[in-house]
Coordinates of C-alpha atoms in Angstrom, one line a residue:
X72 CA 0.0 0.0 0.0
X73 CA 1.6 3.3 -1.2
X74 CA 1.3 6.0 1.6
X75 CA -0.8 8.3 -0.1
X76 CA -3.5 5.1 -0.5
X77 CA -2.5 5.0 3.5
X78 CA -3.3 8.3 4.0
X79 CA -7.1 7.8 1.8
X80 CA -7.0 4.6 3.8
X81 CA -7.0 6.6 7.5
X82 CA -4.0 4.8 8.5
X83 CA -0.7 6.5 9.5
X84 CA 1.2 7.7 6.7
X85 CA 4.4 9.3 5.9
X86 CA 3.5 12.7 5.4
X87 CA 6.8 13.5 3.6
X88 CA 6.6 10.3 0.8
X89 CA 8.0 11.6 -2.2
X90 CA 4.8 11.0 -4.5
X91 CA 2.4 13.0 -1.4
X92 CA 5.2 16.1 -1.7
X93 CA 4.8 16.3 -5.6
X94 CA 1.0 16.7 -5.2
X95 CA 1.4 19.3 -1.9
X96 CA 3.9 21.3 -4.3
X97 CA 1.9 21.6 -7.1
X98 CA -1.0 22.6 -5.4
X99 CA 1.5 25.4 -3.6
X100 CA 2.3 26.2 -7.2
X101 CA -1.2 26.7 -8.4
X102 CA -2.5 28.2 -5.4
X103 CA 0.5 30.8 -5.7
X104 CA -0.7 31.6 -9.1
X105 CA -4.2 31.6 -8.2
X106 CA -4.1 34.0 -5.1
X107 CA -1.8 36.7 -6.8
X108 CA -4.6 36.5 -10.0
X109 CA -6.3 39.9 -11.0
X110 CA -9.5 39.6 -10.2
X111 CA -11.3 39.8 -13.2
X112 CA -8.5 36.7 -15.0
X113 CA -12.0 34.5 -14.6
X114 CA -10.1 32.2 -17.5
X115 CA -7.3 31.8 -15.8
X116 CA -9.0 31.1 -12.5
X117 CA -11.5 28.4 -14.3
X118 CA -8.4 26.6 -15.0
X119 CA -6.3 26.8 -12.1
X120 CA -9.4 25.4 -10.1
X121 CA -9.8 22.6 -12.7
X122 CA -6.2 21.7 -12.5
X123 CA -6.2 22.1 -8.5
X124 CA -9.4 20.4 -7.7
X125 CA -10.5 16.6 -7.5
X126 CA -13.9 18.3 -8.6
X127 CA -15.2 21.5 -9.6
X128 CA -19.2 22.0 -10.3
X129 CA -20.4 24.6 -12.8
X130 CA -20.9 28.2 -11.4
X131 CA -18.1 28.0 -8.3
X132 CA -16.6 30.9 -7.1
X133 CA -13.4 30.8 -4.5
X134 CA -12.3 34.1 -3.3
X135 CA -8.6 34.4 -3.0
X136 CA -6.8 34.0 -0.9
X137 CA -7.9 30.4 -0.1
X138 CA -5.0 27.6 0.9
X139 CA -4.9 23.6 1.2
X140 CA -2.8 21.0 1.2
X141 CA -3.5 18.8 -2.0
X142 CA -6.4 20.2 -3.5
X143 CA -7.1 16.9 -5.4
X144 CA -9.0 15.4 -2.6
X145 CA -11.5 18.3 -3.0
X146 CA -14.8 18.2 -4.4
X147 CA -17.2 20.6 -4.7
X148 CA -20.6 21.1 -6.3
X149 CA -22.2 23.6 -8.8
X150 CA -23.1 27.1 -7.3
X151 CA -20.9 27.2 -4.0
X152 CA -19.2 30.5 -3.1
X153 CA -16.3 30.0 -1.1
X154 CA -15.1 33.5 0.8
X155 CA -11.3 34.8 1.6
X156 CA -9.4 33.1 3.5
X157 CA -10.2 29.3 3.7
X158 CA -8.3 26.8 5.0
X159 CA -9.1 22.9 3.5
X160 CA -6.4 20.6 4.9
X161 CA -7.6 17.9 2.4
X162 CA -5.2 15.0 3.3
X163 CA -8.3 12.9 2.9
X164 CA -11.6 13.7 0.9
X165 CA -13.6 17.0 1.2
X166 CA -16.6 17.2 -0.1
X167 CA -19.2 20.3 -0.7
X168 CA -22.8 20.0 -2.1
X169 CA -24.1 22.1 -4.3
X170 CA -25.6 25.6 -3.8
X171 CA -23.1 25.7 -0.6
X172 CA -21.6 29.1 1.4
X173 CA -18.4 28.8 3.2
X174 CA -17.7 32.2 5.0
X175 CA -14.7 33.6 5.2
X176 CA -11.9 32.2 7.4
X177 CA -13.7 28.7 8.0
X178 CA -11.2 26.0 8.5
X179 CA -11.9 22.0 7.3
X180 CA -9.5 19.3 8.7
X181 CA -9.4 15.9 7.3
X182 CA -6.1 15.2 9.3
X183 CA -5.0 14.5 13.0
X184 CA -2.6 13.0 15.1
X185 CA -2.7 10.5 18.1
X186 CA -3.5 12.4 21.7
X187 CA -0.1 11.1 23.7
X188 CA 3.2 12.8 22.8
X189 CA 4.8 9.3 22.9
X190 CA 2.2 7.8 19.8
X191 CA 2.6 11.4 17.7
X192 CA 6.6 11.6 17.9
X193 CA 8.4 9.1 16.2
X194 CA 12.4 10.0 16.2
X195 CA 14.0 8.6 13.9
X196 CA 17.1 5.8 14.6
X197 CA 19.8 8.0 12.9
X198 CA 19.8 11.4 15.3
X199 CA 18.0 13.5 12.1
X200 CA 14.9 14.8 14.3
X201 CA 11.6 13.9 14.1
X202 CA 7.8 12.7 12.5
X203 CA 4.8 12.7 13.4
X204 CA 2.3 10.2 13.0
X205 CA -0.6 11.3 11.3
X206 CA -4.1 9.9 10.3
X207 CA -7.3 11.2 8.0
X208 CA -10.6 10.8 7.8
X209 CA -13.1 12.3 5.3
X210 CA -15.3 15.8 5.6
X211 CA -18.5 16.1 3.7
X212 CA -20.9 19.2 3.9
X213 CA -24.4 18.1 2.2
X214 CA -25.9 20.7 -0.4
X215 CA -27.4 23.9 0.5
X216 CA -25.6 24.2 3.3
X217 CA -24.0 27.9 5.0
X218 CA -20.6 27.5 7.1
X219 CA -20.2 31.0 8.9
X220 CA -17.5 32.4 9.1
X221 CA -14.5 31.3 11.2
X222 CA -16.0 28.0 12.1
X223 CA -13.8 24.9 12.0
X224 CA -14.6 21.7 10.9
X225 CA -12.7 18.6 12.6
X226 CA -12.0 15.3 10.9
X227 CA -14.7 12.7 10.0
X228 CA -17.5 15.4 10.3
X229 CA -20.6 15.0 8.2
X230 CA -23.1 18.3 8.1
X231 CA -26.2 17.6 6.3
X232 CA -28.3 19.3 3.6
X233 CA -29.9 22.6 4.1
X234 CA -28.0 23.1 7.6
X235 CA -26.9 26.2 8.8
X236 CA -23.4 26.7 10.9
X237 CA -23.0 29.6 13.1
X238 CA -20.1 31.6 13.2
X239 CA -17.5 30.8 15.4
X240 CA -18.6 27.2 16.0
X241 CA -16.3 24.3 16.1
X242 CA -17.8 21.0 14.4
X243 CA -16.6 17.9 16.2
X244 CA -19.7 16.0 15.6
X245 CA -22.1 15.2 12.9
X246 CA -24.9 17.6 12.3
X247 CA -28.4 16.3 10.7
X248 CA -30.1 17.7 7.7
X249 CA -32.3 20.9 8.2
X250 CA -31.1 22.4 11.4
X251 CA -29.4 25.1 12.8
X252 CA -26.4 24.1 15.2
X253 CA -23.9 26.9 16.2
X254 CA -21.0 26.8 19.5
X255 CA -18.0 25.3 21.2
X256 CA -18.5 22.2 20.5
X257 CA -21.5 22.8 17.6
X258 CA -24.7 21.6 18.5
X259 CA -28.1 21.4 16.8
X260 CA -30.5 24.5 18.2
X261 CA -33.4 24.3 16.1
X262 CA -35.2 22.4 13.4
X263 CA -35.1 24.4 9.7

């Protein structure tokens, strides 16, 4: 098992494989060239986003800046605006529905490490320092769905369709369709 089908796996991976740094520096390369774009290069964009993403729907709009790690783990569906300023650690899959709003400043993780120092440190034999062991596990955000703005989204999260996320929440759980959930940790405060 390569360590990138580790990593899609949720299994520890080597983070620094030589096949996983080629994607994470071309995505650094296109998302260089994409967040220094003029704004109205909507060409240009289109086809840095094609080349970035695993999946782009018809009709999406990222503001710049917006930052991740592989960008081919990505998917997102037709009509979702995401604002300035995301962060999509995308070791493992993201995916957005359709019609969705991610504010500004929200955060998705897909990766994380073990609690105890002594499981997340491994030092390597010859002296050279350290790694860390590291695991994944998907996101997906249904369709319809508003993220406000500086809300982050742990690993293995699913939020359901036509659900809105306060601002400032942090996700740990999975939130159901049609509701409104908000906080530290996010829960559910009202049917929709």
């Amino acid at each position: 098992m390569t360590e990138k089908e580790k990593m899609l796996a949720g299994f520890p991976y080597d983070s620094r494989d030589p096949e996983l740094l080629a994607m994470y520096h071309k995505a650094r390369k296109l998302l260089q060239t994409y967040n220094n774009l003029e704004v109205m290069d909507g060409a240009v964009a289109e086809k840095l986003l094609k080349d970035l993403l695993g999946h782009k729907g018809e009709n999406i709009w990222i503001n710049a800046p917006f930052f991740c790690d592989y960008g081919e783990n990505i998917r997102i569906g037709a009509n979702t605006f995401i604002n300035t300023n995301c962060i999509f650690l995308d070791d493992n899959y993201i995916s957005i529905g359709e019609n969705g709003l991610i504010a500004p400043y929200v955060q998705i993780y897909t990766a994380g490490h073990p609690l105890k120092a002594s499981e997340r440190i491994v030092k390597k034999p010859d002296g050279g320092g350290a790694s860390y062991t590291t695991f994944t596990k998907p996101v997906h955000i249904g369709a319809n769905a508003w993220i406000g703005g500086n809300t982050v989204i742990m690993p293995g999260v699913t939020i359901g369709d036509n659900v809105t996320i306060g601002a400032g929440s942090v996700v740990t759980k999975d939130i159901p369709d049609n509701v409104l959930a908000f906080g530290n940790p996010c829960k559910v405060v009202k049917q929709l």
